[in-house]
């Protein structure tokens, strides 16, 4: 089932810069990750299609990854150079199957810290306060 069939829609305008970044991400993912490479191959998509077509429409037409594919993507991400940018890994308990992992980059960490700082400010928590 694709995201389009699930009724997932893009809210607002997608900038040209964001479209090009998405296109680059699609190209990289299809070249480096086996699960994505097999998915686009099954759909009959080529590199030329990804280069030519609207990347948002391409993304919306992709099926959701199955659980096994997500595990494979996590494994692949450690071997394709992404691992050099990972600063932390969060894992689930694994009670419903393989442990789910979330790899956290420096950018993810910085964004989360900035977001929490803003939330603390809204709540009136300052530098002299301690939060557990």
Backbone as JSON, one array per atom type, in Angstrom:
{
  "sequence": "XXXXXXXXXXXXXXXXXXXXXXXXXXXXXXXXXXXXXXXXXXXXXXXXXXXXXXXXXXXXXXXXXXXXXXXXXXXXXXXXXXXXXXXXXXXXXXXXXXXXXXXXXXXXXXXXXXXXXXXXXXXXXXXXXXXX",
  "N": [[0.85, -1.18, 0.0], [0.6, 2.2, -0.86], [1.67, 5.49, 0.25], [-0.02, 7.38, -0.85], [-2.39, 5.94, -1.25], [-3.11, 5.61, 1.35], [-4.11, 8.0, 2.0], [-2.4, 10.0, 2.74], [-1.28, 13.24, 2.61], [0.52, 16.02, 1.21], [0.99, 18.89, 2.99], [0.68, 22.19, 2.25], [2.97, 24.2, 0.26], [5.71, 22.76, -1.48], [8.99, 23.6, -1.55], [11.28, 24.4, -4.27], [13.9, 23.85, -3.59], [13.58, 22.0, -1.5], [12.38, 19.95, -2.96], [14.5, 19.17, -4.64], [16.33, 18.27, -2.75], [14.9, 16.1, -1.75], [14.79, 14.54, -4.08], [17.54, 13.93, -4.34], [17.85, 12.43, -2.02], [16.15, 10.25, -2.57], [17.52, 9.16, -4.8], [19.98, 8.49, -3.61], [19.14, 6.68, -1.63], [18.04, 4.62, -3.18], [20.29, 3.73, -4.47], [22.0, 2.86, -2.45], [20.69, 1.32, -0.48], [19.47, -1.85, -0.06], [16.75, -2.66, 0.33], [15.24, -0.47, -0.59], [16.21, -0.34, -3.19], [15.28, -2.8, -4.28], [12.53, -2.33, -4.03], [11.97, -0.13, -5.78], [12.76, -1.32, -8.13], [10.88, -3.41, -8.39], [8.64, -1.86, -8.89], [9.27, -0.93, -11.34], [10.59, 1.45, -11.66], [13.13, 3.68, -12.77], [16.44, 5.15, -12.6], [16.43, 7.31, -14.32], [13.68, 7.9, -14.33], [13.37, 8.83, -11.71], [15.03, 11.05, -11.78], [13.69, 12.62, -13.67], [10.91, 12.8, -12.98], [8.5, 14.32, -10.72], [9.7, 14.49, -7.49], [8.15, 14.39, -5.14], [5.74, 13.23, -5.95], [6.78, 10.78, -6.75], [7.68, 9.76, -4.28], [5.22, 9.59, -2.94], [4.07, 7.55, -4.39], [5.45, 5.3, -3.67], [5.46, 2.14, -2.0], [4.67, 1.41, 1.47], [7.27, 0.39, 3.66], [7.79, -2.96, 4.69], [8.02, -4.7, 7.88], [10.35, -6.37, 7.96], [11.9, -5.21, 5.99], [12.42, -2.73, 7.11], [14.12, -3.45, 9.17], [16.27, -4.35, 7.65], [17.0, -1.95, 6.36], [17.9, -0.51, 8.57], [20.16, -2.04, 9.25], [21.67, -1.75, 6.88], [22.16, 0.99, 6.96], [24.2, 1.33, 8.73], [26.4, 0.55, 7.31], [26.79, 2.07, 5.01], [28.08, 4.49, 5.21], [26.52, 6.23, 6.62], [26.73, 5.63, 9.24], [28.94, 6.99, 10.23], [27.96, 9.44, 10.9], [26.27, 9.09, 12.98], [25.29, 9.7, 16.28], [23.97, 8.62, 18.39], [21.85, 5.89, 19.41], [18.57, 4.84, 19.67], [16.62, 2.23, 21.02], [13.92, -0.14, 20.76], [12.08, -2.4, 22.91], [11.8, -4.85, 21.68], [9.8, -6.7, 21.97], [7.76, -7.32, 20.19], [8.92, -8.41, 17.99], [11.87, -8.07, 15.92], [14.18, -5.79, 17.45], [13.39, -2.39, 17.19], [15.16, 0.27, 15.81], [16.34, 3.57, 16.22], [18.34, 5.73, 14.65], [20.34, 8.4, 15.57], [21.38, 11.45, 14.42], [23.89, 14.08, 14.49], [22.61, 16.43, 13.72], [19.91, 15.73, 14.29], [20.1, 15.51, 17.07], [20.87, 18.14, 17.78], [18.58, 19.56, 16.89], [16.59, 18.46, 18.55], [17.52, 19.25, 21.08], [17.36, 22.05, 20.84], [14.57, 22.3, 20.5], [13.64, 21.29, 22.97], [14.74, 23.21, 24.67], [13.25, 25.46, 23.93], [10.69, 24.56, 24.73], [11.11, 24.3, 27.5], [11.5, 26.99, 28.1], [8.93, 28.03, 27.56], [7.59, 26.79, 29.62], [8.62, 28.06, 31.76], [10.97, 27.18, 32.86], [14.23, 27.62, 33.85], [17.82, 28.36, 33.62], [18.75, 27.97, 36.22], [17.15, 26.0, 37.23], [16.49, 22.49, 37.83], [15.97, 19.55, 35.99], [14.56, 16.37, 35.9]],
  "CA": [[0.0, 0.0, 0.0], [1.4, 3.42, -0.94], [1.22, 6.58, 1.12], [-1.15, 8.04, -1.51], [-3.58, 5.15, -0.99], [-3.46, 5.78, 2.75], [-4.68, 9.33, 2.16], [-1.39, 10.93, 3.25], [-1.14, 14.35, 1.67], [1.5, 17.05, 1.51], [0.32, 20.12, 3.39], [1.43, 23.39, 1.88], [3.81, 24.18, -0.93], [7.04, 22.19, -1.32], [9.92, 24.49, -2.27], [12.14, 23.77, -5.26], [15.07, 23.35, -2.87], [13.17, 20.77, -0.8], [12.16, 18.92, -3.99], [15.8, 18.68, -5.09], [16.9, 17.48, -1.65], [14.15, 14.85, -1.74], [15.26, 13.78, -5.24], [18.86, 13.41, -3.99], [17.65, 11.39, -1.01], [15.62, 9.09, -3.28], [18.59, 8.57, -5.6], [20.95, 7.89, -2.69], [18.51, 5.53, -0.98], [17.89, 3.54, -4.17], [21.62, 3.24, -4.84], [22.76, 2.32, -1.31], [19.91, 0.48, 0.43], [18.89, -2.98, -0.78], [15.28, -2.68, 0.41], [14.72, 0.56, -1.51], [16.59, -0.74, -4.56], [14.33, -3.82, -4.71], [11.2, -1.73, -4.13], [11.82, 0.64, -7.03], [12.88, -2.27, -9.24], [9.57, -4.07, -8.52], [7.71, -0.89, -9.46], [9.7, -0.58, -12.69], [11.18, 2.79, -11.67], [14.55, 3.75, -13.12], [17.12, 6.38, -12.18], [15.92, 8.36, -15.21], [12.36, 8.29, -13.84], [13.55, 9.62, -10.49], [15.6, 12.34, -12.19], [12.74, 13.36, -14.5], [9.59, 12.98, -12.38], [8.37, 15.08, -9.48], [10.09, 13.59, -6.4], [7.06, 14.25, -4.17], [4.83, 12.23, -6.52], [7.5, 9.5, -6.68], [7.63, 9.32, -2.89], [3.83, 9.22, -2.63], [3.75, 6.32, -5.09], [6.19, 4.16, -3.12], [4.74, 1.42, -0.94], [5.26, 1.44, 2.79], [8.18, -0.73, 3.88], [7.39, -3.98, 5.66], [8.87, -4.77, 9.07], [11.65, -6.96, 7.64], [12.65, -4.23, 5.21], [12.89, -1.7, 8.04], [15.29, -4.02, 9.85], [17.35, -4.35, 6.66], [17.44, -0.56, 6.18], [18.7, -0.17, 9.75], [21.47, -2.7, 9.1], [22.39, -1.11, 5.77], [22.55, 2.36, 7.3], [25.47, 1.29, 9.44], [27.49, 0.18, 6.42], [26.87, 2.91, 3.81], [28.62, 5.8, 5.52], [25.65, 6.97, 7.53], [27.21, 5.34, 10.59], [29.9, 7.99, 10.66], [27.24, 10.63, 11.34], [25.38, 8.7, 14.07], [25.83, 10.01, 17.61], [23.22, 7.88, 19.4], [20.87, 4.94, 18.9], [17.49, 4.46, 20.58], [16.07, 0.93, 20.62], [12.71, -0.6, 21.44], [12.3, -3.61, 23.7], [11.83, -6.03, 20.81], [8.8, -7.68, 22.39], [6.88, -7.68, 19.08], [9.76, -8.8, 16.85], [13.22, -7.49, 16.04], [14.23, -4.45, 18.05], [13.37, -1.25, 16.27], [16.23, 1.19, 16.17], [16.31, 4.93, 15.67], [19.68, 6.28, 14.63], [20.25, 9.84, 15.81], [22.52, 12.19, 13.89], [24.21, 15.33, 15.21], [21.52, 17.36, 13.41], [18.74, 15.33, 15.08], [20.39, 15.85, 18.47], [20.81, 19.61, 17.91], [17.17, 19.98, 16.75], [15.85, 18.06, 19.75], [17.97, 20.11, 22.18], [16.77, 23.37, 20.61], [13.15, 22.17, 20.75], [13.44, 21.17, 24.42], [15.06, 24.51, 25.27], [12.07, 26.32, 23.72], [9.63, 24.06, 25.61], [11.43, 24.68, 28.88], [11.24, 28.42, 28.21], [7.48, 28.2, 27.64], [7.16, 26.3, 30.94], [9.24, 28.87, 32.8], [12.14, 26.49, 33.41], [15.41, 28.38, 33.5], [19.15, 27.77, 33.81], [18.96, 27.6, 37.63], [16.28, 24.87, 37.55], [16.96, 21.14, 37.52], [14.91, 18.72, 35.43], [14.94, 14.95, 35.87]],
  "C": [[0.89, 1.24, 0.0], [0.85, 4.47, 0.01], [0.03, 7.29, 0.5], [-2.45, 7.28, -1.24], [-4.01, 5.24, 0.47], [-4.08, 7.15, 3.01], [-3.7, 10.33, 2.75], [-1.16, 11.99, 2.2], [-0.05, 15.31, 2.17], [0.73, 18.32, 1.84], [1.2, 21.3, 3.03], [2.29, 23.16, 0.64], [5.18, 23.59, -0.59], [7.99, 23.02, -2.17], [10.74, 23.7, -3.28], [13.37, 23.16, -4.59], [14.74, 22.04, -2.15], [12.93, 19.64, -1.8], [13.49, 18.33, -4.44], [16.48, 17.85, -4.0], [16.2, 16.13, -1.55], [14.61, 13.96, -2.9], [16.63, 13.15, -4.93], [18.76, 12.28, -2.97], [17.11, 10.12, -1.66], [16.72, 8.39, -4.08], [19.6, 7.85, -4.72], [20.38, 6.62, -2.08], [18.42, 4.34, -1.94], [19.23, 2.96, -4.59], [22.28, 2.47, -3.7], [22.01, 1.33, -0.43], [19.17, -0.59, -0.36], [17.37, -2.97, -0.8], [14.67, -1.65, -0.54], [15.01, 0.19, -2.96], [15.61, -1.78, -5.09], [12.92, -3.25, -4.91], [11.02, -0.98, -5.44], [11.95, -0.27, -8.25], [11.55, -2.98, -9.48], [8.54, -3.15, -9.17], [8.08, -0.51, -10.9], [10.27, 0.82, -12.79], [12.66, 2.71, -12.01], [15.13, 5.05, -12.55], [16.61, 7.55, -13.03], [14.54, 8.84, -14.77], [12.48, 9.2, -12.62], [14.11, 11.0, -10.82], [14.57, 13.22, -12.89], [11.46, 13.73, -13.75], [9.65, 13.83, -11.12], [8.7, 14.16, -8.3], [9.01, 13.4, -5.34], [6.09, 13.19, -4.66], [5.48, 10.85, -6.48], [7.41, 8.93, -5.28], [6.23, 8.85, -2.52], [3.44, 7.89, -3.29], [4.47, 5.09, -4.55], [5.36, 3.46, -2.05], [5.43, 1.61, 0.4], [6.16, 0.23, 2.95], [7.61, -1.68, 4.93], [8.4, -4.04, 6.79], [10.27, -5.31, 8.75], [12.53, -5.98, 6.87], [13.19, -3.12, 6.11], [14.13, -2.18, 8.78], [16.5, -4.01, 8.91], [17.89, -2.94, 6.44], [18.3, -0.13, 7.36], [20.09, -0.79, 9.67], [22.3, -2.01, 8.02], [22.91, 0.27, 6.16], [23.87, 2.41, 8.05], [26.65, 1.03, 8.52], [27.65, 1.09, 5.21], [27.38, 4.32, 4.1], [27.77, 6.62, 6.44], [26.17, 6.81, 8.95], [28.2, 6.35, 11.12], [29.24, 9.23, 11.24], [26.34, 10.34, 12.54], [26.04, 9.0, 15.41], [25.11, 9.24, 18.71], [22.26, 6.92, 18.7], [19.86, 4.68, 20.0], [16.94, 3.13, 20.1], [14.79, 0.65, 21.39], [13.04, -1.89, 22.18], [12.42, -4.85, 22.83], [10.78, -7.06, 21.16], [7.88, -8.11, 21.25], [7.66, -8.1, 17.84], [11.15, -8.23, 17.03], [13.15, -6.1, 16.67], [14.2, -3.39, 16.97], [14.44, -0.28, 16.75], [16.03, 2.52, 15.49], [17.72, 5.48, 15.79], [19.58, 7.79, 14.69], [21.54, 10.51, 15.34], [22.79, 13.42, 14.76], [23.1, 16.35, 14.95], [20.26, 17.05, 14.19], [18.92, 15.76, 16.54], [20.29, 17.36, 18.69], [19.37, 20.11, 17.83], [16.37, 19.66, 18.0], [16.23, 18.93, 20.94], [17.37, 21.5, 22.06], [15.27, 23.36, 20.93], [12.87, 22.09, 22.25], [13.73, 22.49, 25.14], [13.88, 25.46, 25.11], [10.91, 25.89, 24.62], [9.87, 24.45, 27.06], [11.16, 26.17, 29.1], [9.76, 28.72, 28.35], [6.97, 27.81, 29.03], [7.77, 27.11, 32.08], [10.43, 28.21, 33.47], [13.38, 27.22, 32.91], [16.71, 27.66, 33.82], [19.38, 27.32, 35.26], [18.12, 26.39, 38.05], [16.93, 23.55, 37.17], [15.77, 20.3, 37.05], [15.38, 17.28, 35.38], [14.21, 14.28, 34.73]]
}
